[in-house]
Tab-separated table of C-alpha atoms and ligand atoms in Angstrom:
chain	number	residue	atom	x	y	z
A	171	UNK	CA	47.064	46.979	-5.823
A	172	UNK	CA	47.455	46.170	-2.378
A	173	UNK	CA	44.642	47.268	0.417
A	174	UNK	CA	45.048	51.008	0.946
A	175	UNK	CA	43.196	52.285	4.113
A	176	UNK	CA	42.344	56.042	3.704
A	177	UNK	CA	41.582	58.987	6.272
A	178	UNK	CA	38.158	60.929	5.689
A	179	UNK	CA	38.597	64.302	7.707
A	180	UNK	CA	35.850	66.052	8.483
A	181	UNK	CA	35.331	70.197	8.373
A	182	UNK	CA	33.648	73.095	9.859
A	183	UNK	CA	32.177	76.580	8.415
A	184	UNK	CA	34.215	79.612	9.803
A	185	UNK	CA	31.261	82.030	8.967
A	186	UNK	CA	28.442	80.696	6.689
A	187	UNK	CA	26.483	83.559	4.631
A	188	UNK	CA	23.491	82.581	2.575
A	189	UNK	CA	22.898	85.487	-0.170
A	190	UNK	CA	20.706	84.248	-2.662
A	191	UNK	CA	18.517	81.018	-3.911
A	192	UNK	CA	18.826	79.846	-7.052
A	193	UNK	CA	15.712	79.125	-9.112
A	194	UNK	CA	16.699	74.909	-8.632
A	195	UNK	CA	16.351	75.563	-5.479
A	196	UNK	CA	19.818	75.404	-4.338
A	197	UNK	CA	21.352	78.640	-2.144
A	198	UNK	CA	24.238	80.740	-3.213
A	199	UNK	CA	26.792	80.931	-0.083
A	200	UNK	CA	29.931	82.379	1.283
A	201	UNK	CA	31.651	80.802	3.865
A	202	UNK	CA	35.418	79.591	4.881
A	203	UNK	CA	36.189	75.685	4.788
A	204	UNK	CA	38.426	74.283	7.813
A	205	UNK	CA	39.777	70.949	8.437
A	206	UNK	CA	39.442	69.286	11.603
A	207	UNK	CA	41.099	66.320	13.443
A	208	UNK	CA	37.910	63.860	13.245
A	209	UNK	CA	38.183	60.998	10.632
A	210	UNK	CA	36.288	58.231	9.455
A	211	UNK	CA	38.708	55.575	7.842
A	212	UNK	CA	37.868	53.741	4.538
A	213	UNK	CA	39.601	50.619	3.580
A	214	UNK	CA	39.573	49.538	0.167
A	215	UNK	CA	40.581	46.177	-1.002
A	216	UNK	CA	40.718	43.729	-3.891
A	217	UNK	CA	37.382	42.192	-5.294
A	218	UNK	CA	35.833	41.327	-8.689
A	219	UNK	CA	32.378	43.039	-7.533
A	220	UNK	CA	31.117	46.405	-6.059
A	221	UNK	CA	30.532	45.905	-1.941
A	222	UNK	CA	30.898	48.066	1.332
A	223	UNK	CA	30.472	47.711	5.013
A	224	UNK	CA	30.133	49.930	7.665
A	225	UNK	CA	30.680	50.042	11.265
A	226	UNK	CA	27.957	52.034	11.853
A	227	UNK	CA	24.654	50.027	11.340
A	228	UNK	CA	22.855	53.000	10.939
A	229	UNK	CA	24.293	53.914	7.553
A	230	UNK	CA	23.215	51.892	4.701
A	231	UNK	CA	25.435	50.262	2.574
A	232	UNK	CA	23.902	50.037	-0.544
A	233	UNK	CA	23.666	52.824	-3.468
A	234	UNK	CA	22.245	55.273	-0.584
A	235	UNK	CA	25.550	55.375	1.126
A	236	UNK	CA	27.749	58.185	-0.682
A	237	UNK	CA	30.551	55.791	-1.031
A	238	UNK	CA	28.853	52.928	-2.773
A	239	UNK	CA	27.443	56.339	-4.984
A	240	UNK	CA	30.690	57.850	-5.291
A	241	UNK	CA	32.151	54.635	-6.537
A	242	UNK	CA	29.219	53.923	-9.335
A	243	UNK	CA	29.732	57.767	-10.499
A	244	UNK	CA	33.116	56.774	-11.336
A	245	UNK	CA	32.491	53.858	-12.612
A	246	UNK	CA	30.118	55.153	-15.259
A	247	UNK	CA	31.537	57.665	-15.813
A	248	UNK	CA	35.043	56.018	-16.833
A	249	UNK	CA	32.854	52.733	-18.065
A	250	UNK	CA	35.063	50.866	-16.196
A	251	UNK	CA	32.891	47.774	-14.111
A	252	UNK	CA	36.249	46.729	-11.538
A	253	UNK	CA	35.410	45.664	-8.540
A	254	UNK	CA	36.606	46.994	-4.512
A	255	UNK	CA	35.343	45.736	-1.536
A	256	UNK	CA	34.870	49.162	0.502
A	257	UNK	CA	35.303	48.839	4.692
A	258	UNK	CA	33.829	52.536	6.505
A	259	UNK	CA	35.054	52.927	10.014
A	260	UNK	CA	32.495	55.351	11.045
A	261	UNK	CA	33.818	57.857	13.536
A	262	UNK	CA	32.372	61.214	12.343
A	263	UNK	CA	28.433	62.009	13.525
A	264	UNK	CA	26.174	62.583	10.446
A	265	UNK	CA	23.473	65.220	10.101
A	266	UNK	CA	26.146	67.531	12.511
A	267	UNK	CA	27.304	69.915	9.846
A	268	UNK	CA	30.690	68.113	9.489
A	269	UNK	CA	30.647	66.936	6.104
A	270	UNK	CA	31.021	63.161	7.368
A	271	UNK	CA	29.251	61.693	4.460
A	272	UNK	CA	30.617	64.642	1.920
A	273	UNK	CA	34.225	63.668	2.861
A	274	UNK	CA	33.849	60.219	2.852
A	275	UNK	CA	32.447	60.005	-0.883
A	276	UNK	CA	35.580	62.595	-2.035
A	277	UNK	CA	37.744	60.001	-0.410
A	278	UNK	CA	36.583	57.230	-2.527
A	279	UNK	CA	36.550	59.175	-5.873
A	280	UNK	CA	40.446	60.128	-5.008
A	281	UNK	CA	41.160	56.715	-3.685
A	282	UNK	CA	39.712	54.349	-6.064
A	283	UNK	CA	40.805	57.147	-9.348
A	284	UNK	CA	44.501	55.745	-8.466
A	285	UNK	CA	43.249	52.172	-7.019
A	286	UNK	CA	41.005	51.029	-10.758
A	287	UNK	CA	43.321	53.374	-12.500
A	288	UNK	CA	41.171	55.511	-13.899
A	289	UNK	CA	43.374	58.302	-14.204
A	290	UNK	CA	40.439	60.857	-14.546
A	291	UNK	CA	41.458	64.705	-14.229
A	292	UNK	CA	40.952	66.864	-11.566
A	293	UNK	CA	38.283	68.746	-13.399
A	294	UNK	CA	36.201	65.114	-14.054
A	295	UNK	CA	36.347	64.236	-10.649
A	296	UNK	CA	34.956	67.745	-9.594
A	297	UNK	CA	32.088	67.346	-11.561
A	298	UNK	CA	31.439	63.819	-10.175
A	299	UNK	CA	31.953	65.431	-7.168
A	300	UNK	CA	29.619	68.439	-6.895
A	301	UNK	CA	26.640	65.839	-7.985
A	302	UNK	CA	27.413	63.797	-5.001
A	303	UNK	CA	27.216	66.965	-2.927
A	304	UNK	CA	28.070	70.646	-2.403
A	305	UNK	CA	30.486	69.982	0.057
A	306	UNK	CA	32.104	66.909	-1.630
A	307	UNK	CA	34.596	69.047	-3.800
A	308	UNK	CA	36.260	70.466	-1.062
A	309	UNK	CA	37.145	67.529	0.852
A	310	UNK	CA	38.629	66.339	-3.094
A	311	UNK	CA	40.618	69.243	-3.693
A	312	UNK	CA	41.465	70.928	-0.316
A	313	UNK	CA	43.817	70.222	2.921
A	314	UNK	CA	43.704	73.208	4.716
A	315	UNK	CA	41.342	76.717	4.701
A	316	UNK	CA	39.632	77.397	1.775
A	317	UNK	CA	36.763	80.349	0.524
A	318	UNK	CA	33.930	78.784	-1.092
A	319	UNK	CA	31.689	80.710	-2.843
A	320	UNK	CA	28.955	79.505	-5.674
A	321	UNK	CA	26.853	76.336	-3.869
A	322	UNK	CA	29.835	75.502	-1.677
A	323	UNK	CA	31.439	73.969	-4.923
A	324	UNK	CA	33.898	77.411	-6.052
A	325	UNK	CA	37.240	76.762	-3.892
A	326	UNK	CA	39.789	79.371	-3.441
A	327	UNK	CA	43.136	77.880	-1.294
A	328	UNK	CA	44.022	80.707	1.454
A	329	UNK	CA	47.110	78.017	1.970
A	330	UNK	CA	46.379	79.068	5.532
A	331	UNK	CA	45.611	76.764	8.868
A	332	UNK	CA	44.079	77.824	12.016
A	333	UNK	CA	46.400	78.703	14.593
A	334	UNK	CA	44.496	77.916	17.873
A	335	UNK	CA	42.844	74.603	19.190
A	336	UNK	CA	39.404	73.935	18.327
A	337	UNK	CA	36.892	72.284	19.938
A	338	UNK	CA	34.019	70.173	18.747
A	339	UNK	CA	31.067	69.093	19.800
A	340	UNK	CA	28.181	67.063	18.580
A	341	UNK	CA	25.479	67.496	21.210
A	342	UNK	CA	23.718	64.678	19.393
A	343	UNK	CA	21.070	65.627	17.667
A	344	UNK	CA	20.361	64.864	14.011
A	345	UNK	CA	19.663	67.835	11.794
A	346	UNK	CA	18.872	67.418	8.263
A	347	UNK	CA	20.920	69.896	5.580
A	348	UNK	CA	17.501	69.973	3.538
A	349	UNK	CA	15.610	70.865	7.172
A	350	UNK	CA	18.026	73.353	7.969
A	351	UNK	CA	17.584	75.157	4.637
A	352	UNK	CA	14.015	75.230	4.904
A	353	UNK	CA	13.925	76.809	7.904
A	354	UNK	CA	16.850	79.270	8.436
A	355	UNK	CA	15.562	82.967	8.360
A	356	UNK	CA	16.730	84.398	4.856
A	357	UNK	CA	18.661	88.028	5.231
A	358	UNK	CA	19.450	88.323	1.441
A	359	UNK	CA	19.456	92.011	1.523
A	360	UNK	CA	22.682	91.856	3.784
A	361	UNK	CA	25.903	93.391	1.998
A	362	UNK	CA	28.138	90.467	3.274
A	363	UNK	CA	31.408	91.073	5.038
A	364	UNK	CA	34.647	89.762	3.240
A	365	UNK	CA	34.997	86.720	4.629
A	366	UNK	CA	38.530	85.691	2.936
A	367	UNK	CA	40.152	89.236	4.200
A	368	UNK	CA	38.871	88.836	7.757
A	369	UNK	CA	40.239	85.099	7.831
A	370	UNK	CA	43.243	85.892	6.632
A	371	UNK	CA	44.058	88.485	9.254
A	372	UNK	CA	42.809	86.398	11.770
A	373	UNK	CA	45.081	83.917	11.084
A	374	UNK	CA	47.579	86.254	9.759
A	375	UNK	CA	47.995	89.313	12.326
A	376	UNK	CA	45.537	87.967	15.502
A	377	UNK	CA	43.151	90.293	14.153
A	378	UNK	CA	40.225	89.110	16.364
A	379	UNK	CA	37.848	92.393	16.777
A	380	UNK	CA	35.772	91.420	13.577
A	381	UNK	CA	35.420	87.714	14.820
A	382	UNK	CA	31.277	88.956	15.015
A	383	UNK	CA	31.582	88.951	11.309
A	384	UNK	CA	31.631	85.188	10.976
A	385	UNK	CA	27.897	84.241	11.166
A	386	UNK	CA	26.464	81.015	10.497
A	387	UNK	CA	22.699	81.730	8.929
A	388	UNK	CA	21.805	78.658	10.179
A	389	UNK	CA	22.196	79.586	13.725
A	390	UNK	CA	19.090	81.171	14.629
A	391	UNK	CA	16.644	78.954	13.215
A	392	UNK	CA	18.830	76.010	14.951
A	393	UNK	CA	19.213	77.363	18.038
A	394	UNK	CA	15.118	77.954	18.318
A	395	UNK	CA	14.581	74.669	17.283
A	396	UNK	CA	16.996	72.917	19.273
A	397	UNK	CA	17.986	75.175	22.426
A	398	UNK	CA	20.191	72.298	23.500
A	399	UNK	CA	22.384	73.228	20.587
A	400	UNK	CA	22.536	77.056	21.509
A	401	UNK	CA	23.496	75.649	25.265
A	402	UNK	CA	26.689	73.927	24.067
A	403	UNK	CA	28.144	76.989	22.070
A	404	UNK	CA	27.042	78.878	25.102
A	405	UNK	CA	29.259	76.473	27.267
A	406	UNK	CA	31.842	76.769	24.905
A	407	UNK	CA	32.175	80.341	25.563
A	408	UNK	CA	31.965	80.463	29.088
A	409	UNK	CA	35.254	77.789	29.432
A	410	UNK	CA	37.149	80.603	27.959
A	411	UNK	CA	36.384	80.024	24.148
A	412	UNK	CA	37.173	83.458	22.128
A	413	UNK	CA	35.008	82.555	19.363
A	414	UNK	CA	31.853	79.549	18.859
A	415	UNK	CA	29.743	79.191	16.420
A	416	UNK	CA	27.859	76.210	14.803
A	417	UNK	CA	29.289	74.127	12.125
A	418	UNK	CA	27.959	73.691	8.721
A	419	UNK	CA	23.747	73.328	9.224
A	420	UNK	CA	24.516	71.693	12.311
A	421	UNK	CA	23.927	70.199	15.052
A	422	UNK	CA	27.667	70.568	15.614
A	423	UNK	CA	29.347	73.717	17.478
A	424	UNK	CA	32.686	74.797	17.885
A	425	UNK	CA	35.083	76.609	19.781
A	426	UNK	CA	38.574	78.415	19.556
A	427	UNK	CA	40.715	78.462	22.434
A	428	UNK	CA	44.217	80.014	22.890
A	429	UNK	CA	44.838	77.514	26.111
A	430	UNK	CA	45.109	74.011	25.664
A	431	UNK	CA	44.241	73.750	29.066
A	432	UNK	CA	40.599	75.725	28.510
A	433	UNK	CA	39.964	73.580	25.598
A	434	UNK	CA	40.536	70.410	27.507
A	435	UNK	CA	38.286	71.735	30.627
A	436	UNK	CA	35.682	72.633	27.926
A	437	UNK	CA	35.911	69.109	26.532
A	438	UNK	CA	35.747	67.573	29.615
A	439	UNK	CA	32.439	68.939	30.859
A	440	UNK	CA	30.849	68.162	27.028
A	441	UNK	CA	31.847	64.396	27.897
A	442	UNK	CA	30.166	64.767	31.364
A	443	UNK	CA	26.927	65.557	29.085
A	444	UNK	CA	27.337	62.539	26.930
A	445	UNK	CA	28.398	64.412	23.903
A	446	UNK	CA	30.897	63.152	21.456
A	447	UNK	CA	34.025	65.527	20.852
A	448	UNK	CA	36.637	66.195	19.227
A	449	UNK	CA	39.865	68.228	19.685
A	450	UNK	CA	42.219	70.143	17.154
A	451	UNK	CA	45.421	71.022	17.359
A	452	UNK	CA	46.865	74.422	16.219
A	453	UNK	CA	47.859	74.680	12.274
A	454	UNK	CA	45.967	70.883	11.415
A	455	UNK	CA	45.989	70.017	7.828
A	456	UNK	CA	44.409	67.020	6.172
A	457	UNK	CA	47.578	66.681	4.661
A	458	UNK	CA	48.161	62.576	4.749
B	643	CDM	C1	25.453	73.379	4.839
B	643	CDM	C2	26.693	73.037	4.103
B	643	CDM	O1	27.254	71.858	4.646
B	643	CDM	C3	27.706	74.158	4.232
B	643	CDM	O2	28.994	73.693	3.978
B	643	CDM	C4	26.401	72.787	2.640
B	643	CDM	O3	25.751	73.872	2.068
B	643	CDM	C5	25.536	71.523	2.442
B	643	CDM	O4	26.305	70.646	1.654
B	643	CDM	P1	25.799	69.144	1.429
B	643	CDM	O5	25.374	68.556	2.735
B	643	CDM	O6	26.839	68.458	0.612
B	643	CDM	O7	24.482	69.417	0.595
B	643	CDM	P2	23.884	68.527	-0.595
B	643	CDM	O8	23.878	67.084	-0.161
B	643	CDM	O9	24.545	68.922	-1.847
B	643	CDM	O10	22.403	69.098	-0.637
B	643	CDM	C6	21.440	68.684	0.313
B	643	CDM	C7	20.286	69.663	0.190
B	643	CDM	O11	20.670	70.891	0.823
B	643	CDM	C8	20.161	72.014	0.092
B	643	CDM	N1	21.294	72.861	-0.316
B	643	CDM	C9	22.574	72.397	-0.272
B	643	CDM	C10	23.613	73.241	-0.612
B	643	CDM	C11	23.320	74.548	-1.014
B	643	CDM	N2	24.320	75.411	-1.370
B	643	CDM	N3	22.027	74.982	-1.058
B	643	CDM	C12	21.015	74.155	-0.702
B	643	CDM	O12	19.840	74.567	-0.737
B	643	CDM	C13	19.387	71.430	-1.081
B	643	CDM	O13	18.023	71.310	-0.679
B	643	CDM	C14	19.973	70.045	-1.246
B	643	CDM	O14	19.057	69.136	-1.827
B	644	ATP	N1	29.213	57.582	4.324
B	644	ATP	C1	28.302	58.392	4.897
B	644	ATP	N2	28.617	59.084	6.010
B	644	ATP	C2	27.696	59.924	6.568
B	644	ATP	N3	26.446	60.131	6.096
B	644	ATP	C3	26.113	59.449	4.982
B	644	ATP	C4	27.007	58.560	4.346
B	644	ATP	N4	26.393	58.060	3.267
B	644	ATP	C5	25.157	58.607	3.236
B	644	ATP	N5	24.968	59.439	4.268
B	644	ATP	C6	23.739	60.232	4.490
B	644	ATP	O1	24.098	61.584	4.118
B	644	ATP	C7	23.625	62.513	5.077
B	644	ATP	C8	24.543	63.691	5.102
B	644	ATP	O2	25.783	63.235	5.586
B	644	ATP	P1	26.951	64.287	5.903
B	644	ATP	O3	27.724	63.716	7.038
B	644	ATP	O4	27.682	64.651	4.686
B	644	ATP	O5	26.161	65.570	6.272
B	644	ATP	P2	26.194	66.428	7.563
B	644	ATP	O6	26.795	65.706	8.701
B	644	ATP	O7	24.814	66.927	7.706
B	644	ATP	O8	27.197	67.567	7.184
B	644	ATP	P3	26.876	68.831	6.300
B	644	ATP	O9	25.599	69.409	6.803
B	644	ATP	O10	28.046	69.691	6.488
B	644	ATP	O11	26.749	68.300	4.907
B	644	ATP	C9	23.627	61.722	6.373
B	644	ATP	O12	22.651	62.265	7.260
B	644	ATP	C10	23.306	60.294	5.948
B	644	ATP	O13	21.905	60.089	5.989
């Protein structure tokens, strides 16, 4: 097969709701998944052994980087031992709440299923998946909106996109997923608020007056710790964003604007800070 060179897209959480924690350890959720337009690229080309490299030098690229662990998963799991040589253009921030890492290894079980011809099923692959992360299964079997209940790891397709542009921002800070679910404040006794209805007549019929709804648990604990973070969504709102919130466990925040022209004014003054962004266009897909 010749070289195939592969978008990674990266997401954010439209609401995040934490009801419960399992006895493992792990935290029941309820949240929606949404695509946005910031990619890493992988490359993957011809070799008889197992190798990566990355752009970003402070990634490894041995079995710690969720490619190289993506690949091996696959490979033991289909006892194949082919060979790729794996190139990651790293463009997404990690430890932002954008799934960088989580997309990237769904990319390479996808990619290198076809490229070794493996030919495992969709339901092999998912369990490969969730091991290699909660997030990892949607980024392998989603392009556009999608409920996720469960861990993160039970996807329902709303076969819906967002129809306003969104702005991201990483304000650069680094926040751990295992920090952040140490230290959010738990509020398990919460009935939550349908999350799948309220997207869908957002996106549906502008319904916008239960945008409150869409919580990220994360937030408070986050924005105490790190009142830089809180700042940004803060900015976000006052260059005519309708709606902000933070992404994932952070440090990332977003924004929804209606004008182009707000959006771009909001990204400008986030580049003034230093702060890498990222802008959306109405109805994106990961759709390749
Ligand atoms: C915050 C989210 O990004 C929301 O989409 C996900 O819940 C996190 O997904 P992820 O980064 O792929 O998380 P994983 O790499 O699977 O897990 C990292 C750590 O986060 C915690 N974790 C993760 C997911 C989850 N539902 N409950 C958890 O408590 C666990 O301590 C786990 O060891
Ligand atoms: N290819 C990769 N890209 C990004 N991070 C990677 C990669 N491989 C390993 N990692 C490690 O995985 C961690 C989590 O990466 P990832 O980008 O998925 O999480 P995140 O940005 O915190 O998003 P989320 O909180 O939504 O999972 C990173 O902080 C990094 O240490």
């Amino acid at each position: 097969m010749c070289p195939v060179s592969v978008k990674s897209f990266a997401k954010i959480n439209l609401g995040l709701l934490i009801t419960s924690k399992r006895s493992d350890g792990y935290h029941m959720l309820e949240t929606v998944f949404a695509p946005i337009d910031w990619c890493d690229t992988i490359e993957f080309s011809h070799s008889d052994t197992l190798s990566m490299c990355c752009t970003d030098s402070a990634l490894p690229v041995d079995e710690n980087n969720l490619c190289m662990r993506a690949a091996k998963a696959l490979q033991e799991s289909a006892g194949c031992s082919a060979g790729v040589s794996i190139t990651l253009d790293k463009r997404i921030p990690f430890g932002a709440g954008l799934g960088g890492g989580s997309s990237d290894a769904a990319t390479v079980l996808r990619t290198l299923n076809e490229f070794w011809n493996v030919r495992a099923s969709l339901a092999d692959l998912h369990a490969l998946a969730v091991r290699l992360g909660a997030d990892v299964p949607y980024f392998l079997e989603m392009t556009g909106l999608a409920f996720a209940r469960g861990i993160g790891d039970e996807l329902e397709d709303l076969s819906l996109r967002l129809p306003f542009h969104i702005v991201t921002v990483f304000p650069e800070e680094h926040i751990s997923t295992v920090w952040a679910y140490k230290h959010f404040y738990p509020r398990f006794e919460r009935t939550p608020p349908d999350l799948k209805q309220l997207v869908m007549a957002l996106c549906l019929e502008g319904e916008r007056s239960c945008l409150g709804a869409f919580e990220n648990d994360f937030e408070p604990a986050v924005f105490d710790h790190y009142p830089g973070v809180k700042k940004v969504k803060q900015d976000l709102l006052d260059s005519g964003s309708f709606y902000a919130s933070l992404s994932g466990s952070g440090s990332a925040v977003f924004g929804f604007f209606d004008k182009r022209e707000d959006a771009d004014g909001a990204l400008m003054k986030m580049r003034q800070q230093r702060f890498r962004t990222s802008i959306t266009a109405p109805g994106f897909s990961m759709e390749q």
